[in-house]
mmCIF file with all atom_site columns, C-alpha atoms in Angstrom:
data_model
loop_
_atom_site.group_PDB
_atom_site.id
_atom_site.type_symbol
_atom_site.label_atom_id
_atom_site.label_alt_id
_atom_site.label_comp_id
_atom_site.label_asym_id
_atom_site.label_entity_id
_atom_site.label_seq_id
_atom_site.pdbx_PDB_ins_code
_atom_site.Cartn_x
_atom_site.Cartn_y
_atom_site.Cartn_z
_atom_site.occupancy
_atom_site.B_iso_or_equiv
_atom_site.pdbx_formal_charge
_atom_site.auth_seq_id
_atom_site.auth_comp_id
_atom_site.auth_asym_id
_atom_site.auth_atom_id
_atom_site.pdbx_PDB_model_num
ATOM 1   C CA . MET A 1 1   ? -5.408  22.579  1.834   1.00 44.00 ? 381 MET A CA 1
ATOM 2   C CA . ARG A 1 2   ? -3.802  22.137  -1.552  1.00 46.00 ? 382 ARG A CA 1
ATOM 3   C CA . ARG A 1 3   ? -5.826  22.568  -4.844  1.00 46.00 ? 383 ARG A CA 1
ATOM 4   C CA . LYS A 1 4   ? -6.706  19.259  -6.757  1.00 47.00 ? 384 LYS A CA 1
ATOM 5   C CA . THR A 1 5   ? -5.055  19.252  -9.727  1.00 50.00 ? 385 THR A CA 1
ATOM 6   C CA . PRO A 1 6   ? -5.734  17.255  -13.121 1.00 45.00 ? 386 PRO A CA 1
ATOM 7   C CA . GLY A 1 7   ? -3.778  13.832  -13.326 1.00 55.00 ? 387 GLY A CA 1
ATOM 8   C CA . VAL A 1 8   ? -3.791  13.839  -9.292  1.00 49.00 ? 388 VAL A CA 1
ATOM 9   C CA . LEU A 1 9   ? -5.763  11.315  -7.462  1.00 45.00 ? 389 LEU A CA 1
ATOM 10  C CA . ASN A 1 10  ? -6.840  12.040  -3.860  1.00 53.00 ? 390 ASN A CA 1
ATOM 11  C CA . LYS A 1 11  ? -7.818  9.169   -1.235  1.00 50.00 ? 391 LYS A CA 1
ATOM 12  C CA . ASP A 1 12  ? -11.204 8.277   -2.283  1.00 52.00 ? 392 ASP A CA 1
ATOM 13  C CA . GLU A 1 13  ? -9.987  7.894   -5.991  1.00 53.00 ? 393 GLU A CA 1
ATOM 14  C CA . LEU A 1 14  ? -7.220  5.632   -5.154  1.00 52.00 ? 394 LEU A CA 1
ATOM 15  C CA . VAL A 1 15  ? -9.555  2.762   -4.785  1.00 55.00 ? 395 VAL A CA 1
ATOM 16  C CA . SER A 1 16  ? -12.388 3.569   -6.869  1.00 57.00 ? 396 SER A CA 1
ATOM 17  C CA . GLU A 1 17  ? -15.927 3.811   -5.392  1.00 66.00 ? 397 GLU A CA 1
ATOM 18  C CA . ARG A 1 18  ? -17.085 0.860   -7.595  1.00 68.00 ? 398 ARG A CA 1
ATOM 19  C CA . ILE A 1 19  ? -14.711 -1.450  -6.127  1.00 73.00 ? 399 ILE A CA 1
ATOM 20  C CA . LEU A 1 20  ? -15.270 -0.756  -2.305  1.00 74.00 ? 400 LEU A CA 1
ATOM 21  C CA . ARG A 1 21  ? -18.746 -0.874  -3.244  1.00 75.00 ? 401 ARG A CA 1
ATOM 22  C CA . PHE A 1 22  ? -18.510 -4.174  -5.200  1.00 74.00 ? 402 PHE A CA 1
ATOM 23  C CA . GLU A 1 23  ? -16.394 -5.502  -2.092  1.00 80.00 ? 403 GLU A CA 1
ATOM 24  C CA . GLN A 1 24  ? -19.188 -5.125  0.432   1.00 84.00 ? 404 GLN A CA 1
ATOM 25  C CA . HIS A 1 25  ? -20.497 -8.265  -1.307  1.00 86.00 ? 405 HIS A CA 1
ATOM 26  C CA . ASP A 1 26  ? -19.544 -12.182 -0.213  1.00 90.00 ? 406 ASP A CA 1
ATOM 27  C CA . PRO A 1 27  ? -15.992 -12.547 -2.126  1.00 94.00 ? 407 PRO A CA 1
ATOM 28  C CA . ALA A 1 28  ? -16.929 -16.234 -2.287  1.00 95.00 ? 408 ALA A CA 1
ATOM 29  C CA . GLY A 1 29  ? -19.757 -15.177 -4.224  1.00 94.00 ? 409 GLY A CA 1
ATOM 30  C CA . VAL A 1 30  ? -17.916 -12.576 -6.393  1.00 94.00 ? 410 VAL A CA 1
ATOM 31  C CA . VAL A 1 31  ? -15.329 -15.096 -7.367  1.00 96.00 ? 411 VAL A CA 1
ATOM 32  C CA . ARG A 1 32  ? -17.831 -17.972 -8.570  1.00 95.00 ? 412 ARG A CA 1
ATOM 33  C CA . ALA A 1 33  ? -19.455 -14.992 -10.522 1.00 95.00 ? 413 ALA A CA 1
ATOM 34  C CA . LEU A 1 34  ? -16.479 -14.229 -12.289 1.00 96.00 ? 414 LEU A CA 1
ATOM 35  C CA . GLU A 1 35  ? -13.869 -16.696 -12.376 1.00 97.00 ? 415 GLU A CA 1
ATOM 36  C CA . PRO A 1 36  ? -15.434 -18.367 -15.452 1.00 96.00 ? 416 PRO A CA 1
ATOM 37  C CA . PHE A 1 37  ? -14.651 -14.738 -17.460 1.00 97.00 ? 417 PHE A CA 1
ATOM 38  C CA . VAL A 1 38  ? -11.397 -14.591 -16.820 1.00 97.00 ? 418 VAL A CA 1
ATOM 39  C CA . GLN A 1 39  ? -8.487  -16.514 -18.538 1.00 97.00 ? 419 GLN A CA 1
ATOM 40  C CA . GLN A 1 40  ? -6.566  -19.381 -16.435 1.00 97.00 ? 420 GLN A CA 1
ATOM 41  C CA . ARG A 1 41  ? -3.679  -17.397 -17.135 1.00 98.00 ? 421 ARG A CA 1
ATOM 42  C CA . ARG A 1 42  ? -4.451  -14.286 -15.593 1.00 97.00 ? 422 ARG A CA 1
ATOM 43  C CA . ARG A 1 43  ? -6.519  -16.038 -12.538 1.00 97.00 ? 423 ARG A CA 1
ATOM 44  C CA . GLU A 1 44  ? -3.193  -17.749 -12.055 1.00 98.00 ? 424 GLU A CA 1
ATOM 45  C CA . ARG A 1 45  ? -1.238  -14.892 -12.245 1.00 97.00 ? 425 ARG A CA 1
ATOM 46  C CA . ILE A 1 46  ? -3.428  -13.248 -9.469  1.00 97.00 ? 426 ILE A CA 1
ATOM 47  C CA . LEU A 1 47  ? -2.942  -15.844 -7.134  1.00 98.00 ? 427 LEU A CA 1
ATOM 48  C CA . GLU A 1 48  ? 0.386   -15.667 -7.512  1.00 97.00 ? 428 GLU A CA 1
ATOM 49  C CA . VAL A 1 49  ? 0.773   -12.133 -6.784  1.00 96.00 ? 429 VAL A CA 1
ATOM 50  C CA . ILE A 1 50  ? -1.551  -12.333 -3.637  1.00 97.00 ? 430 ILE A CA 1
ATOM 51  C CA . SER A 1 51  ? 0.357   -15.049 -2.054  1.00 97.00 ? 431 SER A CA 1
ATOM 52  C CA . GLY A 1 52  ? 3.480   -13.113 -2.088  1.00 97.00 ? 432 GLY A CA 1
ATOM 53  C CA . ARG A 1 53  ? 1.586   -10.345 -0.486  1.00 97.00 ? 433 ARG A CA 1
ATOM 54  C CA . PHE A 1 54  ? 2.223   -9.112  3.330   1.00 97.00 ? 434 PHE A CA 1
ATOM 55  C CA . ALA A 1 55  ? 0.588   -8.266  6.253   1.00 96.00 ? 435 ALA A CA 1
ATOM 56  C CA . SER A 1 56  ? 3.540   -8.381  8.475   1.00 97.00 ? 436 SER A CA 1
ATOM 57  C CA . ILE A 1 57  ? 4.906   -5.666  6.764   1.00 97.00 ? 437 ILE A CA 1
ATOM 58  C CA . THR A 1 58  ? 3.358   -2.023  6.307   1.00 97.00 ? 438 THR A CA 1
ATOM 59  C CA . VAL A 1 59  ? 4.540   1.417   5.379   1.00 96.00 ? 439 VAL A CA 1
ATOM 60  C CA . LEU A 1 60  ? 3.594   4.561   7.438   1.00 95.00 ? 440 LEU A CA 1
ATOM 61  C CA . PHE A 1 61  ? 4.163   7.811   5.211   1.00 92.00 ? 441 PHE A CA 1
ATOM 62  C CA . GLU A 1 62  ? 3.732   10.750  7.512   1.00 90.00 ? 442 GLU A CA 1
ATOM 63  C CA . SER A 1 63  ? 1.868   13.906  5.812   1.00 82.00 ? 443 SER A CA 1
ATOM 64  C CA . PRO A 1 64  ? 3.224   13.447  2.258   1.00 76.00 ? 444 PRO A CA 1
ATOM 65  C CA . HIS A 1 65  ? 3.403   16.719  0.464   1.00 72.00 ? 445 HIS A CA 1
ATOM 66  C CA . ASP A 1 66  ? 4.455   16.007  -3.178  1.00 74.00 ? 446 ASP A CA 1
ATOM 67  C CA . PRO A 1 67  ? 1.836   13.729  -5.207  1.00 73.00 ? 447 PRO A CA 1
ATOM 68  C CA . HIS A 1 68  ? 4.667   12.389  -7.307  1.00 78.00 ? 448 HIS A CA 1
ATOM 69  C CA . ASN A 1 69  ? 6.226   11.007  -3.987  1.00 79.00 ? 449 ASN A CA 1
ATOM 70  C CA . GLY A 1 70  ? 3.014   9.728   -3.049  1.00 81.00 ? 450 GLY A CA 1
ATOM 71  C CA . ALA A 1 71  ? 2.051   7.954   -5.828  1.00 84.00 ? 451 ALA A CA 1
ATOM 72  C CA . ALA A 1 72  ? 5.673   6.390   -6.327  1.00 87.00 ? 452 ALA A CA 1
ATOM 73  C CA . VAL A 1 73  ? 5.498   5.026   -2.624  1.00 91.00 ? 453 VAL A CA 1
ATOM 74  C CA . VAL A 1 74  ? 2.306   3.492   -3.626  1.00 90.00 ? 454 VAL A CA 1
ATOM 75  C CA . ARG A 1 75  ? 3.946   2.075   -6.713  1.00 90.00 ? 455 ARG A CA 1
ATOM 76  C CA . THR A 1 76  ? 6.661   0.884   -4.447  1.00 94.00 ? 456 THR A CA 1
ATOM 77  C CA . CYS A 1 77  ? 4.728   -0.930  -1.964  1.00 95.00 ? 457 CYS A CA 1
ATOM 78  C CA . GLU A 1 78  ? 2.610   -2.795  -4.703  1.00 94.00 ? 458 GLU A CA 1
ATOM 79  C CA . ALA A 1 79  ? 5.869   -3.927  -6.383  1.00 94.00 ? 459 ALA A CA 1
ATOM 80  C CA . PHE A 1 80  ? 7.101   -5.320  -3.049  1.00 97.00 ? 460 PHE A CA 1
ATOM 81  C CA . GLY A 1 81  ? 3.876   -6.968  -1.776  1.00 96.00 ? 461 GLY A CA 1
ATOM 82  C CA . ILE A 1 82  ? 3.296   -4.370  0.651   1.00 97.00 ? 462 ILE A CA 1
ATOM 83  C CA . GLN A 1 83  ? -0.795  -4.473  1.008   1.00 95.00 ? 463 GLN A CA 1
ATOM 84  C CA . THR A 1 84  ? -1.447  -1.614  3.516   1.00 94.00 ? 464 THR A CA 1
ATOM 85  C CA . LEU A 1 85  ? -0.252  1.963   3.156   1.00 93.00 ? 465 LEU A CA 1
ATOM 86  C CA . HIS A 1 86  ? -0.761  4.144   6.283   1.00 93.00 ? 466 HIS A CA 1
ATOM 87  C CA . VAL A 1 87  ? -0.966  8.109   5.819   1.00 90.00 ? 467 VAL A CA 1
ATOM 88  C CA . ILE A 1 88  ? -0.931  10.662  8.551   1.00 90.00 ? 468 ILE A CA 1
ATOM 89  C CA . GLU A 1 89  ? -2.995  13.317  7.023   1.00 84.00 ? 469 GLU A CA 1
ATOM 90  C CA . SER A 1 90  ? -2.615  15.611  9.891   1.00 70.00 ? 470 SER A CA 1
ATOM 91  C CA . ARG A 1 91  ? -1.255  18.875  7.598   1.00 69.00 ? 471 ARG A CA 1
ATOM 92  C CA . GLU A 1 92  ? -2.786  18.023  4.289   1.00 70.00 ? 472 GLU A CA 1
ATOM 93  C CA . LYS A 1 93  ? -4.733  15.304  2.367   1.00 70.00 ? 473 LYS A CA 1
ATOM 94  C CA . PHE A 1 94  ? -2.961  12.507  0.604   1.00 64.00 ? 474 PHE A CA 1
ATOM 95  C CA . LEU A 1 95  ? -2.686  12.970  -3.064  1.00 58.00 ? 475 LEU A CA 1
ATOM 96  C CA . ALA A 1 96  ? -0.994  10.553  -5.807  1.00 56.00 ? 476 ALA A CA 1
ATOM 97  C CA . ALA A 1 97  ? -0.062  11.540  -9.500  1.00 52.00 ? 477 ALA A CA 1
ATOM 98  C CA . ALA A 1 98  ? -2.231  8.870   -11.682 1.00 62.00 ? 478 ALA A CA 1
ATOM 99  C CA . SER A 1 99  ? 1.102   8.911   -14.290 1.00 56.00 ? 479 SER A CA 1
ATOM 100 C CA . VAL A 1 100 ? 3.265   7.740   -11.787 1.00 56.00 ? 480 VAL A CA 1
ATOM 101 C CA . ALA A 1 101 ? 0.924   5.405   -9.656  1.00 52.00 ? 481 ALA A CA 1
ATOM 102 C CA . ARG A 1 102 ? 0.605   3.616   -13.124 1.00 60.00 ? 482 ARG A CA 1
ATOM 103 C CA . GLY A 1 103 ? -2.373  1.400   -11.958 1.00 70.00 ? 483 GLY A CA 1
ATOM 104 C CA . ALA A 1 104 ? -0.589  0.135   -8.466  1.00 74.00 ? 484 ALA A CA 1
ATOM 105 C CA . GLU A 1 105 ? -3.222  2.465   -6.550  1.00 77.00 ? 485 GLU A CA 1
ATOM 106 C CA . LYS A 1 106 ? -5.970  -0.245  -7.446  1.00 84.00 ? 486 LYS A CA 1
ATOM 107 C CA . TRP A 1 107 ? -4.044  -3.167  -5.370  1.00 88.00 ? 487 TRP A CA 1
ATOM 108 C CA . VAL A 1 108 ? -2.746  -1.199  -2.190  1.00 90.00 ? 488 VAL A CA 1
ATOM 109 C CA . ASP A 1 109 ? -4.952  -0.540  0.446   1.00 89.00 ? 489 ASP A CA 1
ATOM 110 C CA . ILE A 1 110 ? -4.444  3.078   1.612   1.00 87.00 ? 490 ILE A CA 1
ATOM 111 C CA . VAL A 1 111 ? -5.328  3.697   5.504   1.00 89.00 ? 491 VAL A CA 1
ATOM 112 C CA . PRO A 1 112 ? -5.747  7.730   6.525   1.00 88.00 ? 492 PRO A CA 1
ATOM 113 C CA . HIS A 1 113 ? -5.128  8.492   9.715   1.00 92.00 ? 493 HIS A CA 1
ATOM 114 C CA . PRO A 1 114 ? -5.941  12.223  11.205  1.00 91.00 ? 494 PRO A CA 1
ATOM 115 C CA . THR A 1 115 ? -3.018  12.129  13.652  1.00 92.00 ? 495 THR A CA 1
ATOM 116 C CA . VAL A 1 116 ? 0.244   10.534  14.516  1.00 93.00 ? 496 VAL A CA 1
ATOM 117 C CA . GLN A 1 117 ? -1.445  9.058   17.680  1.00 94.00 ? 497 GLN A CA 1
ATOM 118 C CA . ASP A 1 118 ? -4.154  7.438   15.846  1.00 94.00 ? 498 ASP A CA 1
ATOM 119 C CA . ALA A 1 119 ? -1.674  6.108   13.483  1.00 94.00 ? 499 ALA A CA 1
ATOM 120 C CA . ALA A 1 120 ? 0.499   4.742   16.492  1.00 94.00 ? 500 ALA A CA 1
ATOM 121 C CA . ALA A 1 121 ? -1.998  3.348   18.068  1.00 94.00 ? 501 ALA A CA 1
ATOM 122 C CA . ALA A 1 122 ? -3.318  1.074   15.027  1.00 94.00 ? 502 ALA A CA 1
ATOM 123 C CA . ALA A 1 123 ? 0.108   0.063   14.563  1.00 93.00 ? 503 ALA A CA 1
ATOM 124 C CA . LYS A 1 124 ? 0.313   -1.235  18.124  1.00 92.00 ? 504 LYS A CA 1
ATOM 125 C CA . GLU A 1 125 ? -3.148  -2.875  17.917  1.00 93.00 ? 505 GLU A CA 1
ATOM 126 C CA . ALA A 1 126 ? -1.679  -4.886  14.716  1.00 93.00 ? 506 ALA A CA 1
ATOM 127 C CA . GLY A 1 127 ? 1.509   -5.690  16.705  1.00 96.00 ? 507 GLY A CA 1
ATOM 128 C CA . LEU A 1 128 ? 3.653   -3.904  14.450  1.00 97.00 ? 508 LEU A CA 1
ATOM 129 C CA . GLU A 1 129 ? 7.069   -2.205  15.684  1.00 97.00 ? 509 GLU A CA 1
ATOM 130 C CA . LEU A 1 130 ? 7.617   1.167   14.141  1.00 98.00 ? 510 LEU A CA 1
ATOM 131 C CA . ILE A 1 131 ? 10.897  1.428   12.331  1.00 98.00 ? 511 ILE A CA 1
ATOM 132 C CA . ALA A 1 132 ? 12.178  4.877   11.774  1.00 97.00 ? 512 ALA A CA 1
ATOM 133 C CA . THR A 1 133 ? 14.016  5.576   8.567   1.00 96.00 ? 513 THR A CA 1
ATOM 134 C CA . HIS A 1 134 ? 17.088  8.239   9.683   1.00 93.00 ? 514 HIS A CA 1
ATOM 135 C CA . PRO A 1 135 ? 20.605  8.612   8.265   1.00 91.00 ? 515 PRO A CA 1
ATOM 136 C CA . ASP A 1 136 ? 22.105  7.618   11.546  1.00 92.00 ? 516 ASP A CA 1
ATOM 137 C CA . GLY A 1 137 ? 19.680  4.660   12.242  1.00 95.00 ? 517 GLY A CA 1
ATOM 138 C CA . GLU A 1 138 ? 21.171  1.749   13.994  1.00 97.00 ? 518 GLU A CA 1
ATOM 139 C CA . LEU A 1 139 ? 19.806  -0.911  11.667  1.00 98.00 ? 519 LEU A CA 1
ATOM 140 C CA . LEU A 1 140 ? 20.946  -1.609  8.181   1.00 97.00 ? 520 LEU A CA 1
ATOM 141 C CA . PRO A 1 141 ? 18.440  -2.427  5.529   1.00 97.00 ? 521 PRO A CA 1
ATOM 142 C CA . SER A 1 142 ? 19.250  -6.483  5.816   1.00 97.00 ? 522 SER A CA 1
ATOM 143 C CA . ASP A 1 143 ? 18.260  -6.580  9.363   1.00 97.00 ? 523 ASP A CA 1
ATOM 144 C CA . LEU A 1 144 ? 14.585  -5.860  8.302   1.00 98.00 ? 524 LEU A CA 1
ATOM 145 C CA . ALA A 1 145 ? 14.157  -9.152  6.806   1.00 96.00 ? 525 ALA A CA 1
ATOM 146 C CA . ASN A 1 146 ? 14.929  -10.766 10.512  1.00 95.00 ? 526 ASN A CA 1
ATOM 147 C CA . ILE A 1 147 ? 12.112  -8.378  12.110  1.00 97.00 ? 527 ILE A CA 1
ATOM 148 C CA . PRO A 1 148 ? 8.790   -10.540 12.501  1.00 96.00 ? 528 PRO A CA 1
ATOM 149 C CA . ARG A 1 149 ? 6.328   -7.638  12.396  1.00 97.00 ? 529 ARG A CA 1
ATOM 150 C CA . PHE A 1 150 ? 6.997   -4.159  11.821  1.00 98.00 ? 530 PHE A CA 1
ATOM 151 C CA . GLY A 1 151 ? 5.899   -0.912  10.267  1.00 97.00 ? 531 GLY A CA 1
ATOM 152 C CA . LEU A 1 152 ? 8.111   1.463   7.989   1.00 98.00 ? 532 LEU A CA 1
ATOM 153 C CA . VAL A 1 153 ? 7.909   4.961   8.745   1.00 97.00 ? 533 VAL A CA 1
ATOM 154 C CA . LEU A 1 154 ? 8.646   7.417   6.216   1.00 95.00 ? 534 LEU A CA 1
ATOM 155 C CA . GLY A 1 155 ? 8.756   11.299  7.034   1.00 88.00 ? 535 GLY A CA 1
ATOM 156 C CA . ASN A 1 156 ? 7.467   14.133  5.335   1.00 84.00 ? 536 ASN A CA 1
ATOM 157 C CA . GLU A 1 157 ? 9.702   15.539  2.272   1.00 77.00 ? 537 GLU A CA 1
ATOM 158 C CA . ARG A 1 158 ? 10.560  18.704  3.846   1.00 76.00 ? 538 ARG A CA 1
ATOM 159 C CA . ASN A 1 159 ? 10.142  18.322  7.350   1.00 80.00 ? 539 ASN A CA 1
ATOM 160 C CA . GLY A 1 160 ? 10.906  14.690  8.165   1.00 88.00 ? 540 GLY A CA 1
ATOM 161 C CA . ILE A 1 161 ? 9.516   12.451  10.750  1.00 92.00 ? 541 ILE A CA 1
ATOM 162 C CA . SER A 1 162 ? 7.897   14.576  13.302  1.00 92.00 ? 542 SER A CA 1
ATOM 163 C CA . ASP A 1 163 ? 9.205   14.285  17.005  1.00 93.00 ? 543 ASP A CA 1
ATOM 164 C CA . ASP A 1 164 ? 5.986   12.666  18.032  1.00 93.00 ? 544 ASP A CA 1
ATOM 165 C CA . LEU A 1 165 ? 6.110   10.005  15.624  1.00 94.00 ? 545 LEU A CA 1
ATOM 166 C CA . THR A 1 166 ? 9.996   9.701   16.028  1.00 95.00 ? 546 THR A CA 1
ATOM 167 C CA . ALA A 1 167 ? 9.013   9.083   19.893  1.00 95.00 ? 547 ALA A CA 1
ATOM 168 C CA . ALA A 1 168 ? 6.565   6.368   18.841  1.00 95.00 ? 548 ALA A CA 1
ATOM 169 C CA . CYS A 1 169 ? 9.389   4.229   16.873  1.00 97.00 ? 549 CYS A CA 1
ATOM 170 C CA . THR A 1 170 ? 11.365  1.735   18.650  1.00 96.00 ? 550 THR A CA 1
ATOM 171 C CA . ARG A 1 171 ? 14.438  1.754   16.305  1.00 97.00 ? 551 ARG A CA 1
ATOM 172 C CA . ALA A 1 172 ? 15.660  3.600   13.056  1.00 97.00 ? 552 ALA A CA 1
ATOM 173 C CA . VAL A 1 173 ? 17.032  2.295   9.969   1.00 97.00 ? 553 VAL A CA 1
ATOM 174 C CA . ARG A 1 174 ? 19.608  3.753   7.455   1.00 95.00 ? 554 ARG A CA 1
ATOM 175 C CA . VAL A 1 175 ? 20.163  3.610   4.192   1.00 95.00 ? 555 VAL A CA 1
ATOM 176 C CA . PRO A 1 176 ? 24.470  3.475   3.768   1.00 93.00 ? 556 PRO A CA 1
ATOM 177 C CA . MET A 1 177 ? 25.840  6.405   1.720   1.00 91.00 ? 557 MET A CA 1
ATOM 178 C CA . ARG A 1 178 ? 29.217  6.749   -0.050  1.00 89.00 ? 558 ARG A CA 1
ATOM 179 C CA . GLY A 1 179 ? 28.616  9.967   -1.527  1.00 90.00 ? 559 GLY A CA 1
ATOM 180 C CA . PHE A 1 180 ? 28.344  13.725  -0.430  1.00 86.00 ? 560 PHE A CA 1
ATOM 181 C CA . VAL A 1 181 ? 24.317  13.247  -0.175  1.00 83.00 ? 561 VAL A CA 1
ATOM 182 C CA . GLU A 1 182 ? 22.794  12.700  3.039   1.00 79.00 ? 562 GLU A CA 1
ATOM 183 C CA . SER A 1 183 ? 19.639  11.316  1.853   1.00 80.00 ? 563 SER A CA 1
ATOM 184 C CA . LEU A 1 184 ? 17.583  10.192  -0.774  1.00 87.00 ? 564 LEU A CA 1
ATOM 185 C CA . ASN A 1 185 ? 14.128  10.590  -2.596  1.00 87.00 ? 565 ASN A CA 1
ATOM 186 C CA . VAL A 1 186 ? 11.913  9.333   0.229   1.00 89.00 ? 566 VAL A CA 1
ATOM 187 C CA . SER A 1 187 ? 10.354  6.569   -2.661  1.00 90.00 ? 567 SER A CA 1
ATOM 188 C CA . VAL A 1 188 ? 14.166  5.491   -3.693  1.00 92.00 ? 568 VAL A CA 1
ATOM 189 C CA . THR A 1 189 ? 14.846  4.965   0.044   1.00 94.00 ? 569 THR A CA 1
ATOM 190 C CA . ALA A 1 190 ? 11.381  3.290   0.584   1.00 95.00 ? 570 ALA A CA 1
ATOM 191 C CA . ALA A 1 191 ? 12.362  0.743   -2.492  1.00 96.00 ? 571 ALA A CA 1
ATOM 192 C CA . ILE A 1 192 ? 15.883  -0.185  -0.888  1.00 97.00 ? 572 ILE A CA 1
ATOM 193 C CA . LEU A 1 193 ? 14.338  -0.710  2.489   1.00 98.00 ? 573 LEU A CA 1
ATOM 194 C CA . LEU A 1 194 ? 11.681  -2.633  1.315   1.00 98.00 ? 574 LEU A CA 1
ATOM 195 C CA . ALA A 1 195 ? 13.513  -5.088  -1.185  1.00 97.00 ? 575 ALA A CA 1
ATOM 196 C CA . ALA A 1 196 ? 15.756  -5.709  1.849   1.00 97.00 ? 576 ALA A CA 1
ATOM 197 C CA . ALA A 1 197 ? 12.961  -6.332  4.111   1.00 97.00 ? 577 ALA A CA 1
ATOM 198 C CA . THR A 1 198 ? 10.964  -8.751  1.859   1.00 97.00 ? 578 THR A CA 1
ATOM 199 C CA . SER A 1 199 ? 14.179  -10.785 0.687   1.00 94.00 ? 579 SER A CA 1
ATOM 200 C CA . GLY A 1 200 ? 13.572  -14.419 1.172   1.00 93.00 ? 580 GLY A CA 1
ATOM 201 C CA . ARG A 1 201 ? 10.276  -13.762 3.356   1.00 95.00 ? 581 ARG A CA 1
ATOM 202 C CA . LYS A 1 202 ? 7.023   -15.679 2.524   1.00 96.00 ? 582 LYS A CA 1
ATOM 203 C CA . GLY A 1 203 ? 3.285   -13.768 1.816   1.00 96.00 ? 583 GLY A CA 1
ATOM 204 C CA . ASP A 1 204 ? 1.223   -14.031 5.091   1.00 97.00 ? 584 ASP A CA 1
ATOM 205 C CA . LEU A 1 205 ? -1.901  -12.498 4.354   1.00 97.00 ? 585 LEU A CA 1
ATOM 206 C CA . ASP A 1 206 ? -4.697  -14.856 6.065   1.00 96.00 ? 586 ASP A CA 1
ATOM 207 C CA . PRO A 1 207 ? -6.849  -16.597 3.712   1.00 97.00 ? 587 PRO A CA 1
ATOM 208 C CA . ALA A 1 208 ? -10.018 -13.801 4.569   1.00 96.00 ? 588 ALA A CA 1
ATOM 209 C CA . GLU A 1 209 ? -7.502  -11.147 2.659   1.00 96.00 ? 589 GLU A CA 1
ATOM 210 C CA . ARG A 1 210 ? -6.266  -13.433 0.037   1.00 97.00 ? 590 ARG A CA 1
ATOM 211 C CA . LEU A 1 211 ? -10.050 -13.914 -1.160  1.00 97.00 ? 591 LEU A CA 1
ATOM 212 C CA . ARG A 1 212 ? -11.067 -10.410 -0.870  1.00 95.00 ? 592 ARG A CA 1
ATOM 213 C CA . LEU A 1 213 ? -8.344  -9.611  -3.240  1.00 95.00 ? 593 LEU A CA 1
ATOM 214 C CA . TYR A 1 214 ? -8.707  -12.519 -5.491  1.00 96.00 ? 594 TYR A CA 1
ATOM 215 C CA . ALA A 1 215 ? -12.242 -11.217 -6.056  1.00 95.00 ? 595 ALA A CA 1
ATOM 216 C CA . ARG A 1 216 ? -10.988 -7.614  -6.872  1.00 93.00 ? 596 ARG A CA 1
ATOM 217 C CA . GLY A 1 217 ? -8.423  -9.001  -8.898  1.00 94.00 ? 597 GLY A CA 1
ATOM 218 C CA . LEU A 1 218 ? -10.975 -10.901 -10.942 1.00 95.00 ? 598 LEU A CA 1
ATOM 219 C CA . TYR A 1 219 ? -13.435 -7.610  -10.696 1.00 92.00 ? 599 TYR A CA 1
ATOM 220 C CA . LEU A 1 220 ? -10.609 -5.546  -12.392 1.00 90.00 ? 600 LEU A CA 1
ATOM 221 C CA . SER A 1 221 ? -9.921  -8.062  -15.087 1.00 93.00 ? 601 SER A CA 1
ATOM 222 C CA . ALA A 1 222 ? -13.437 -9.316  -16.204 1.00 94.00 ? 602 ALA A CA 1
ATOM 223 C CA . SER A 1 223 ? -14.901 -8.078  -18.740 1.00 94.00 ? 603 SER A CA 1
ATOM 224 C CA . HIS A 1 224 ? -18.206 -6.166  -18.201 1.00 92.00 ? 604 HIS A CA 1
ATOM 225 C CA . ALA A 1 225 ? -17.851 -7.511  -14.786 1.00 90.00 ? 605 ALA A CA 1
ATOM 226 C CA . ASP A 1 226 ? -20.720 -5.318  -13.427 1.00 88.00 ? 606 ASP A CA 1
ATOM 227 C CA . GLU A 1 227 ? -23.146 -6.961  -15.816 1.00 93.00 ? 607 GLU A CA 1
ATOM 228 C CA . HIS A 1 228 ? -21.880 -10.447 -14.862 1.00 93.00 ? 608 HIS A CA 1
ATOM 229 C CA . LEU A 1 229 ? -22.528 -9.479  -10.992 1.00 91.00 ? 609 LEU A CA 1
ATOM 230 C CA . ALA A 1 230 ? -25.751 -8.325  -11.826 1.00 90.00 ? 610 ALA A CA 1
ATOM 231 C CA . HIS A 1 231 ? -26.685 -11.446 -13.967 1.00 91.00 ? 611 HIS A CA 1
ATOM 232 C CA . ALA A 1 232 ? -25.806 -13.340 -10.441 1.00 89.00 ? 612 ALA A CA 1
ATOM 233 C CA . GLY A 1 233 ? -28.236 -11.162 -8.607  1.00 86.00 ? 613 GLY A CA 1
ATOM 234 C CA . PHE A 1 234 ? -25.326 -8.856  -6.817  1.00 84.00 ? 614 PHE A CA 1
ATOM 235 C CA . SER A 1 235 ? -26.542 -4.957  -6.589  1.00 77.00 ? 615 SER A CA 1
ATOM 236 C CA . VAL A 1 236 ? -24.038 -2.955  -8.583  1.00 68.00 ? 616 VAL A CA 1
#
């Protein structure tokens, strides 16, 4: 297991303990308690962003090694409205460089899986087709926009996608290249593919998820949020 370094967030720090603790409360009650303390323009911005979030597209990152790549993928997911990032931690724990994530970690739900089999089972339960990223993939980036529900699979920076995870994928997608290089940085690949996949697609979180994230947005935006919640009778 690699040593924790300054400026690097582990999985438990990506969404802080206090946020996870407050999310145990009824989100509707949290909204009622905090809405008066957040400016209307900010409330509208939070709702606008949430309306574009996706449950129909997720990302599955296998055994990421470099904390900078981990953070860049989190930031890419946030930028393109991907609400959930699944991480397979079969080799080492997921870490993300705070200087690269730049706060995106507060908005993306990161779900760890100890094995490929666990991750594949979770995708199947959610009705997601697993699409591998591969230089020889039969799909083009634009094809992703027409797939109703899928998980984009990113491989380890050194070893790519394992044989077990490749077997769980039904198809593969490539980024067309014109140069001599055969591959891109994993976060760049993710950005290109997610930009194509989300183009013209409407957000599709269910109402309960939207409410949960709206409560989180208010909590992160309101000054002295814990004090306001305590005054409203919530334990913080």
